[in-house]
PDB file of C-alpha atoms in Angstrom:
ATOM      1  CA  MET A 115       0.000   0.001   0.001  1.00 88.00           C
ATOM      2  CA  LYS A 116       1.402   3.385  -1.031  1.00 89.00           C
ATOM      3  CA  GLN A 117       1.141   6.678   0.833  1.00 89.00           C
ATOM      4  CA  LEU A 118       1.594  10.090  -0.783  1.00 89.00           C
ATOM      5  CA  GLU A 119       2.506  13.264   1.056  1.00 88.00           C
ATOM      6  CA  ILE A 120       0.913  16.044  -0.976  1.00 90.00           C
ATOM      7  CA  THR A 121       1.162  19.828  -1.080  1.00 92.00           C
ATOM      8  CA  THR A 122      -1.707  21.452  -2.968  1.00 90.00           C
ATOM      9  CA  THR A 123      -1.843  25.011  -4.298  1.00 90.00           C
ATOM     10  CA  ILE A 124      -5.304  26.217  -5.273  1.00 86.00           C
ATOM     11  CA  ASP A 125      -6.290  29.166  -7.447  1.00 87.00           C
ATOM     12  CA  THR A 126      -7.800  31.939  -5.371  1.00 84.00           C
ATOM     13  CA  ASP A 127     -11.089  31.948  -7.288  1.00 82.00           C
ATOM     14  CA  LEU A 128     -11.701  28.335  -6.219  1.00 83.00           C
ATOM     15  CA  LEU A 129     -11.203  29.076  -2.533  1.00 86.00           C
ATOM     16  CA  PRO A 130     -14.118  29.784  -0.190  1.00 88.00           C
ATOM     17  CA  HIS A 131     -14.168  33.315   1.194  1.00 90.00           C
ATOM     18  CA  PHE A 132     -13.100  32.202   4.661  1.00 93.00           C
ATOM     19  CA  TYR A 133     -10.047  30.420   3.265  1.00 91.00           C
ATOM     20  CA  GLN A 134      -9.032  33.659   1.588  1.00 90.00           C
ATOM     21  CA  VAL A 135      -9.449  35.496   4.890  1.00 91.00           C
ATOM     22  CA  VAL A 136      -7.285  32.896   6.632  1.00 90.00           C
ATOM     23  CA  SER A 137      -4.634  33.258   3.921  1.00 89.00           C
ATOM     24  CA  GLU A 138      -4.498  37.026   4.260  1.00 90.00           C
ATOM     25  CA  SER A 139      -4.789  37.402   8.024  1.00 92.00           C
ATOM     26  CA  PRO A 140      -1.843  37.022  10.428  1.00 93.00           C
ATOM     27  CA  ALA A 141      -4.413  36.408  13.187  1.00 94.00           C
ATOM     28  CA  ILE A 142      -4.945  32.789  12.063  1.00 94.00           C
ATOM     29  CA  GLU A 143      -1.925  30.512  11.829  1.00 91.00           C
ATOM     30  CA  GLU A 144      -3.630  27.562  10.126  1.00 92.00           C
ATOM     31  CA  LEU A 145      -6.792  25.512   9.676  1.00 93.00           C
ATOM     32  CA  ARG A 146      -7.047  21.764  10.091  1.00 92.00           C
ATOM     33  CA  VAL A 147     -10.003  19.852   8.691  1.00 92.00           C
ATOM     34  CA  LEU A 148     -10.383  17.157  11.333  1.00 93.00           C
ATOM     35  CA  ASP A 149     -13.312  15.293   9.797  1.00 92.00           C
ATOM     36  CA  TRP A 150     -16.232  15.616   7.412  1.00 88.00           C
ATOM     37  CA  ASN A 151     -19.629  14.068   6.763  1.00 87.00           C
ATOM     38  CA  LEU A 152     -21.336  13.852   3.368  1.00 79.00           C
ATOM     39  CA  ALA A 153     -24.502  12.102   4.493  1.00 69.00           C
ATOM     40  CA  ALA A 154     -26.712  14.702   2.808  1.00 66.00           C
ATOM     41  CA  ASP A 155     -26.839  14.753  -0.992  1.00 69.00           C
ATOM     42  CA  ASP A 156     -25.621  18.301  -1.480  1.00 79.00           C
ATOM     43  CA  VAL A 157     -24.428  19.453   1.963  1.00 84.00           C
ATOM     44  CA  GLY A 158     -21.142  18.661   3.653  1.00 86.00           C
ATOM     45  CA  THR A 159     -20.449  19.137   7.347  1.00 92.00           C
ATOM     46  CA  LEU A 160     -16.820  19.766   8.250  1.00 92.00           C
ATOM     47  CA  VAL A 161     -15.147  20.161  11.630  1.00 95.00           C
ATOM     48  CA  TYR A 162     -12.180  22.537  11.762  1.00 95.00           C
ATOM     49  CA  ALA A 163      -9.446  23.159  14.277  1.00 95.00           C
ATOM     50  CA  VAL A 164      -8.726  26.886  14.105  1.00 95.00           C
ATOM     51  CA  ASP A 165      -5.297  27.966  15.284  1.00 93.00           C
ATOM     52  CA  GLY A 166      -5.895  31.649  15.895  1.00 92.00           C
ATOM     53  CA  ASP A 167      -8.739  34.160  15.978  1.00 94.00           C
ATOM     54  CA  LEU A 168     -11.945  32.115  16.216  1.00 94.00           C
ATOM     55  CA  GLU A 169     -14.252  35.136  15.829  1.00 94.00           C
ATOM     56  CA  LEU A 170     -12.523  36.139  12.606  1.00 95.00           C
ATOM     57  CA  PHE A 171     -12.953  32.611  11.263  1.00 96.00           C
ATOM     58  CA  ARG A 172     -16.599  32.424  12.346  1.00 96.00           C
ATOM     59  CA  ASP A 173     -17.517  35.758  10.748  1.00 96.00           C
ATOM     60  CA  ALA A 174     -15.682  34.954   7.513  1.00 96.00           C
ATOM     61  CA  ALA A 175     -17.279  31.504   7.266  1.00 95.00           C
ATOM     62  CA  ALA A 176     -20.751  32.909   7.937  1.00 95.00           C
ATOM     63  CA  GLU A 177     -20.245  35.425   5.114  1.00 95.00           C
ATOM     64  CA  THR A 178     -19.139  32.748   2.636  1.00 93.00           C
ATOM     65  CA  ASP A 179     -21.593  31.898  -0.143  1.00 91.00           C
ATOM     66  CA  GLY A 180     -22.728  28.301   0.232  1.00 90.00           C
ATOM     67  CA  VAL A 181     -22.106  28.094   3.984  1.00 93.00           C
ATOM     68  CA  ASP A 182     -25.397  27.491   5.771  1.00 93.00           C
ATOM     69  CA  GLY A 183     -24.215  27.271   9.360  1.00 94.00           C
ATOM     70  CA  VAL A 184     -21.214  27.766  11.637  1.00 96.00           C
ATOM     71  CA  ALA A 185     -21.065  26.489  15.233  1.00 96.00           C
ATOM     72  CA  CYS A 186     -17.973  27.267  17.281  1.00 95.00           C
ATOM     73  CA  SER A 187     -16.458  25.790  20.420  1.00 92.00           C
ATOM     74  CA  ARG A 188     -13.763  27.722  22.238  1.00 84.00           C
ATOM     75  CA  VAL A 189     -11.266  25.975  24.475  1.00 75.00           C
ATOM     76  CA  ASP A 190      -8.384  27.159  26.630  1.00 77.00           C
ATOM     77  CA  GLY A 191      -5.333  27.532  24.440  1.00 77.00           C
ATOM     78  CA  PRO A 192      -4.639  28.804  20.928  1.00 84.00           C
ATOM     79  CA  VAL A 193      -6.729  26.193  19.059  1.00 91.00           C
ATOM     80  CA  SER A 194     -10.528  26.265  18.965  1.00 94.00           C
ATOM     81  CA  TYR A 195     -13.052  24.318  16.907  1.00 96.00           C
ATOM     82  CA  ALA A 196     -15.805  25.021  14.406  1.00 97.00           C
ATOM     83  CA  LEU A 197     -18.492  22.951  12.695  1.00 96.00           C
ATOM     84  CA  VAL A 198     -19.314  24.243   9.202  1.00 95.00           C
ATOM     85  CA  ASP A 199     -22.264  23.222   6.996  1.00 93.00           C
ATOM     86  CA  ALA A 200     -21.580  23.970   3.323  1.00 90.00           C
ATOM     87  CA  ARG A 201     -23.503  23.333   0.106  1.00 88.00           C
ATOM     88  CA  LEU A 202     -20.842  21.634  -1.993  1.00 79.00           C
ATOM     89  CA  ALA A 203     -22.144  22.831  -5.350  1.00 75.00           C
ATOM     90  CA  ALA A 204     -21.896  26.438  -4.162  1.00 75.00           C
ATOM     91  CA  VAL A 205     -18.314  26.084  -2.931  1.00 76.00           C
ATOM     92  CA  PRO A 206     -16.062  24.958  -5.819  1.00 74.00           C
ATOM     93  CA  PHE A 207     -13.156  24.077  -3.528  1.00 74.00           C
ATOM     94  CA  PHE A 208     -15.191  21.532  -1.558  1.00 75.00           C
ATOM     95  CA  ASN A 209     -16.969  20.218  -4.616  1.00 74.00           C
ATOM     96  CA  GLU A 210     -13.754  19.585  -6.552  1.00 74.00           C
ATOM     97  CA  PHE A 211     -12.047  18.018  -3.550  1.00 74.00           C
ATOM     98  CA  MET A 212     -14.900  15.582  -2.934  1.00 73.00           C
ATOM     99  CA  ARG A 213     -15.125  14.710  -6.631  1.00 73.00           C
ATOM    100  CA  ALA A 214     -11.402  14.019  -6.926  1.00 73.00           C
ATOM    101  CA  THR A 215     -11.172  11.844  -3.822  1.00 76.00           C
ATOM    102  CA  ALA A 216     -14.478   9.936  -4.006  1.00 75.00           C
ATOM    103  CA  ARG A 217     -13.133   6.769  -5.579  1.00 77.00           C
ATOM    104  CA  ALA A 218     -12.567   3.197  -4.484  1.00 82.00           C
ATOM    105  CA  GLY A 219      -9.089   2.174  -3.444  1.00 88.00           C
ATOM    106  CA  LEU A 220      -8.109   5.559  -2.039  1.00 90.00           C
ATOM    107  CA  VAL A 221      -8.359   7.259   1.351  1.00 90.00           C
ATOM    108  CA  VAL A 222      -7.435  10.846   2.213  1.00 89.00           C
ATOM    109  CA  ARG A 223      -6.084  10.866   5.746  1.00 87.00           C
ATOM    110  CA  LYS A 224      -7.157  13.408   8.316  1.00 86.00           C
ATOM    111  CA  PRO A 225      -6.410  16.091   9.219  1.00 88.00           C
ATOM    112  CA  LEU A 226      -6.053  18.244   6.130  1.00 89.00           C
ATOM    113  CA  VAL A 227      -3.904  21.259   6.926  1.00 90.00           C
ATOM    114  CA  TYR A 228      -4.361  24.647   5.261  1.00 92.00           C
ATOM    115  CA  ARG A 229      -1.656  27.260   5.780  1.00 88.00           C
ATOM    116  CA  ASP A 230       0.125  29.919   3.726  1.00 83.00           C
ATOM    117  CA  ASN A 231      -2.152  29.493   0.704  1.00 84.00           C
ATOM    118  CA  ARG A 232      -1.475  25.775   0.532  1.00 89.00           C
ATOM    119  CA  SER A 233      -3.137  22.579   1.636  1.00 89.00           C
ATOM    120  CA  TYR A 234      -1.087  19.716   3.094  1.00 89.00           C
ATOM    121  CA  SER A 235      -2.410  16.169   3.180  1.00 89.00           C
ATOM    122  CA  TYR A 236      -1.751  12.444   2.921  1.00 89.00           C
ATOM    123  CA  ALA A 237      -3.486  10.007   0.585  1.00 91.00           C
ATOM    124  CA  LEU A 238      -3.040   6.266   0.709  1.00 91.00           C
ATOM    125  CA  GLY A 239      -4.278   3.392  -1.358  1.00 92.00           C
ATOM    126  CA  ASP A 240      -3.382   1.172  -4.269  1.00 91.00           C
ATOM    127  CA  PRO A 241      -1.105   2.758  -6.889  1.00 91.00           C
ATOM    128  CA  ALA A 242      -3.713   2.709  -9.660  1.00 91.00           C
ATOM    129  CA  SER A 243      -6.304   4.599  -7.603  1.00 89.00           C
ATOM    130  CA  LEU A 244      -3.734   7.148  -6.426  1.00 90.00           C
ATOM    131  CA  GLN A 245      -2.593   7.750  -9.985  1.00 90.00           C
ATOM    132  CA  ALA A 246      -6.180   8.111 -11.194  1.00 88.00           C
ATOM    133  CA  ALA A 247      -6.822  10.767  -8.547  1.00 86.00           C
ATOM    134  CA  ILE A 248      -3.682  12.647  -9.581  1.00 88.00           C
ATOM    135  CA  ASP A 249      -4.633  12.440 -13.258  1.00 88.00           C
ATOM    136  CA  GLY A 250      -8.112  13.719 -12.389  1.00 82.00           C
ATOM    137  CA  THR A 251      -6.845  16.887 -10.693  1.00 85.00           C
ATOM    138  CA  PRO A 252      -9.081  19.722 -11.923  1.00 82.00           C
ATOM    139  CA  PRO A 253      -7.820  22.957 -13.497  1.00 85.00           C
ATOM    140  CA  GLY A 254      -6.730  25.509 -10.921  1.00 86.00           C
ATOM    141  CA  VAL A 255      -5.441  22.858  -8.511  1.00 87.00           C
ATOM    142  CA  ASP A 256      -1.724  22.103  -8.531  1.00 89.00           C
ATOM    143  CA  LEU A 257      -0.551  18.942  -6.756  1.00 88.00           C
ATOM    144  CA  GLN A 258       3.040  18.540  -5.633  1.00 91.00           C
ATOM    145  CA  ILE A 259       3.981  15.027  -4.477  1.00 92.00           C
ATOM    146  CA  GLU A 260       6.484  15.575  -1.668  1.00 88.00           C
ATOM    147  CA  ARG A 261       7.098  11.971  -0.705  1.00 85.00           C
ATOM    148  CA  ILE A 262       6.005   8.469  -1.714  1.00 88.00           C
ATOM    149  CA  SER A 263       6.316   5.788   0.956  1.00 83.00           C
ATOM    150  CA  GLN A 264       4.918   2.479   2.053  1.00 81.00           C
ATOM    151  CA  PHE A 265       2.121   2.518   4.626  1.00 79.00           C
ATOM    152  CA  PRO A 266       2.563   2.285   7.538  1.00 68.00           C
ATOM    153  CA  SER A 267       5.827   4.164   8.014  1.00 63.00           C
ATOM    154  CA  VAL A 268       7.695   5.389  11.085  1.00 55.00           C
ATOM    155  CA  PHE A 269       5.578   8.550  10.890  1.00 56.00           C
ATOM    156  CA  ASP A 270       2.503   6.427  11.550  1.00 56.00           C
ATOM    157  CA  GLU A 271       4.067   4.061  14.085  1.00 65.00           C
ATOM    158  CA  PRO A 272       7.109   5.818  15.583  1.00 66.00           C
ATOM    159  CA  THR A 273       7.530   3.106  18.230  1.00 73.00           C
ATOM    160  CA  ARG A 274       8.652   0.762  15.446  1.00 72.00           C
ATOM    161  CA  ARG A 275      12.051   2.440  15.692  1.00 77.00           C
ATOM    162  CA  LEU A 276      12.514   1.387  19.314  1.00 85.00           C
ATOM    163  CA  SER A 277      14.514  -1.693  20.196  1.00 88.00           C
ATOM    164  CA  ASP A 278      12.824  -4.360  22.270  1.00 88.00           C
ATOM    165  CA  ARG A 279      14.689  -3.234  25.395  1.00 93.00           C
ATOM    166  CA  GLN A 280      13.881   0.421  24.774  1.00 93.00           C
ATOM    167  CA  ARG A 281      10.193  -0.386  24.340  1.00 92.00           C
ATOM    168  CA  GLU A 282      10.194  -2.549  27.461  1.00 94.00           C
ATOM    169  CA  THR A 283      11.833   0.206  29.485  1.00 96.00           C
ATOM    170  CA  VAL A 284       9.411   2.885  28.285  1.00 95.00           C
ATOM    171  CA  GLU A 285       6.427   0.625  28.983  1.00 95.00           C
ATOM    172  CA  ALA A 286       7.725  -0.039  32.516  1.00 96.00           C
ATOM    173  CA  ALA A 287       8.293   3.676  33.048  1.00 96.00           C
ATOM    174  CA  LEU A 288       4.726   4.441  31.996  1.00 95.00           C
ATOM    175  CA  GLU A 289       3.290   1.684  34.196  1.00 95.00           C
ATOM    176  CA  LEU A 290       5.255   2.892  37.235  1.00 96.00           C
ATOM    177  CA  GLY A 291       4.214   6.526  36.789  1.00 95.00           C
ATOM    178  CA  TYR A 292       7.601   7.836  35.759  1.00 96.00           C
ATOM    179  CA  TYR A 293       6.002  10.282  33.299  1.00 94.00           C
ATOM    180  CA  ASP A 294       3.301  11.419  35.713  1.00 93.00           C
ATOM    181  CA  GLN A 295       3.364  14.874  37.279  1.00 90.00           C
ATOM    182  CA  PRO A 296       4.776  14.672  39.878  1.00 92.00           C
ATOM    183  CA  ARG A 297       6.877  11.641  38.966  1.00 93.00           C
ATOM    184  CA  GLY A 298       5.663   8.407  40.494  1.00 94.00           C
ATOM    185  CA  SER A 299       8.954   6.528  40.203  1.00 95.00           C
ATOM    186  CA  THR A 300      12.679   6.889  39.600  1.00 96.00           C
ATOM    187  CA  HIS A 301      15.220   5.172  37.391  1.00 96.00           C
ATOM    188  CA  GLU A 302      16.059   2.998  40.379  1.00 96.00           C
ATOM    189  CA  ASP A 303      12.419   1.858  40.652  1.00 96.00           C
ATOM    190  CA  ILE A 304      12.273   1.009  36.972  1.00 96.00           C
ATOM    191  CA  ALA A 305      15.597  -0.832  37.207  1.00 96.00           C
ATOM    192  CA  ALA A 306      14.284  -2.916  40.094  1.00 96.00           C
ATOM    193  CA  ALA A 307      11.190  -3.864  38.086  1.00 96.00           C
ATOM    194  CA  LEU A 308      13.310  -4.854  35.075  1.00 96.00           C
ATOM    195  CA  ASP A 309      16.105  -6.449  37.093  1.00 96.00           C
ATOM    196  CA  CYS A 310      18.826  -4.288  35.576  1.00 96.00           C
ATOM    197  CA  ALA A 311      21.103  -1.434  36.595  1.00 96.00           C
ATOM    198  CA  PRO A 312      19.741   2.137  36.905  1.00 95.00           C
ATOM    199  CA  SER A 313      22.382   3.269  34.394  1.00 96.00           C
ATOM    200  CA  THR A 314      20.897   0.809  31.878  1.00 96.00           C
ATOM    201  CA  VAL A 315      17.443   2.332  32.410  1.00 96.00           C
ATOM    202  CA  THR A 316      18.905   5.802  31.878  1.00 96.00           C
ATOM    203  CA  THR A 317      20.518   4.750  28.609  1.00 95.00           C
ATOM    204  CA  HIS A 318      17.402   3.024  27.256  1.00 95.00           C
ATOM    205  CA  LEU A 319      15.086   5.907  28.195  1.00 96.00           C
ATOM    206  CA  GLN A 320      17.354   8.560  26.731  1.00 94.00           C
ATOM    207  CA  LYS A 321      17.702   6.727  23.421  1.00 93.00           C
ATOM    208  CA  ALA A 322      13.979   5.921  23.227  1.00 92.00           C
ATOM    209  CA  GLU A 323      12.936   9.465  24.126  1.00 92.00           C
ATOM    210  CA  GLU A 324      15.284  10.930  21.516  1.00 89.00           C
ATOM    211  CA  LYS A 325      13.763   8.754  18.778  1.00 84.00           C
ATOM    212  CA  LEU A 326      10.187   9.488  19.831  1.00 86.00           C
ATOM    213  CA  VAL A 327      10.714  13.233  20.210  1.00 84.00           C
ATOM    214  CA  ARG A 328      12.527  13.536  16.879  1.00 78.00           C
ATOM    215  CA  ASP A 329       9.775  11.612  15.097  1.00 72.00           C
ATOM    216  CA  ALA A 330       7.068  13.679  16.802  1.00 69.00           C
ATOM    217  CA  MET A 331       8.740  16.944  15.819  1.00 66.00           C
ATOM    218  CA  ARG A 332       9.362  15.732  12.287  1.00 61.00           C
ATOM    219  CA  SER A 333       5.709  14.765  11.914  1.00 55.00           C
ATOM    220  CA  THR A 334       4.505  18.248  12.953  1.00 48.00           C
ATOM    221  CA  GLN A 335       7.162  20.245  11.109  1.00 45.00           C
ATOM    222  CA  ARG A 336       6.942  18.400   7.769  1.00 48.00           C
ATOM    223  CA  TRP A 337       4.057  20.767   7.106  1.00 46.00           C
TER     224      TRP A 337
END
């Protein structure tokens, strides 16, 4: 099974009004489409994570032709959430996206990230279906394939990079509350549970944590 990492640039006239506002405003860092529902024939419901000014997003979405409803949920922190109902035929961006990706043998992974006038996404499936979707890209939409890989990869299962001893040590640390706040155990406690030296625990944890942190940062910064 193949996985494509894709950067998409879309002509401005295909973008919904609120995407244009997001592109032009420094008050919103990015949008993430977390999920969508196409149960109705001509209406899509999408849930967004909004990193930035929620009121600006809400007002821009409500003013967008084809958007029938916007419900927002604010949380503590920079990211809030919005549920948007949109008539697909009235919003070319949504309509073209759904048309291009609605095919057997292909799945677009969530979230879809929109930032700096570009959309960032992953698609996985059999090679023929992926190629058909690429070939069916409509005018005004430019796809750049950043990476082709097998699925799953270390981005999807970062613990695959851990050795057996590293995984065992991390699992013991989690079980004993080492990562709790405040810490529920020490390296000595973990060493006693694993019947090894504390210095061995230190080495395994440091190497495992480095791998996991690097993979986590790589997965967020690749976009």
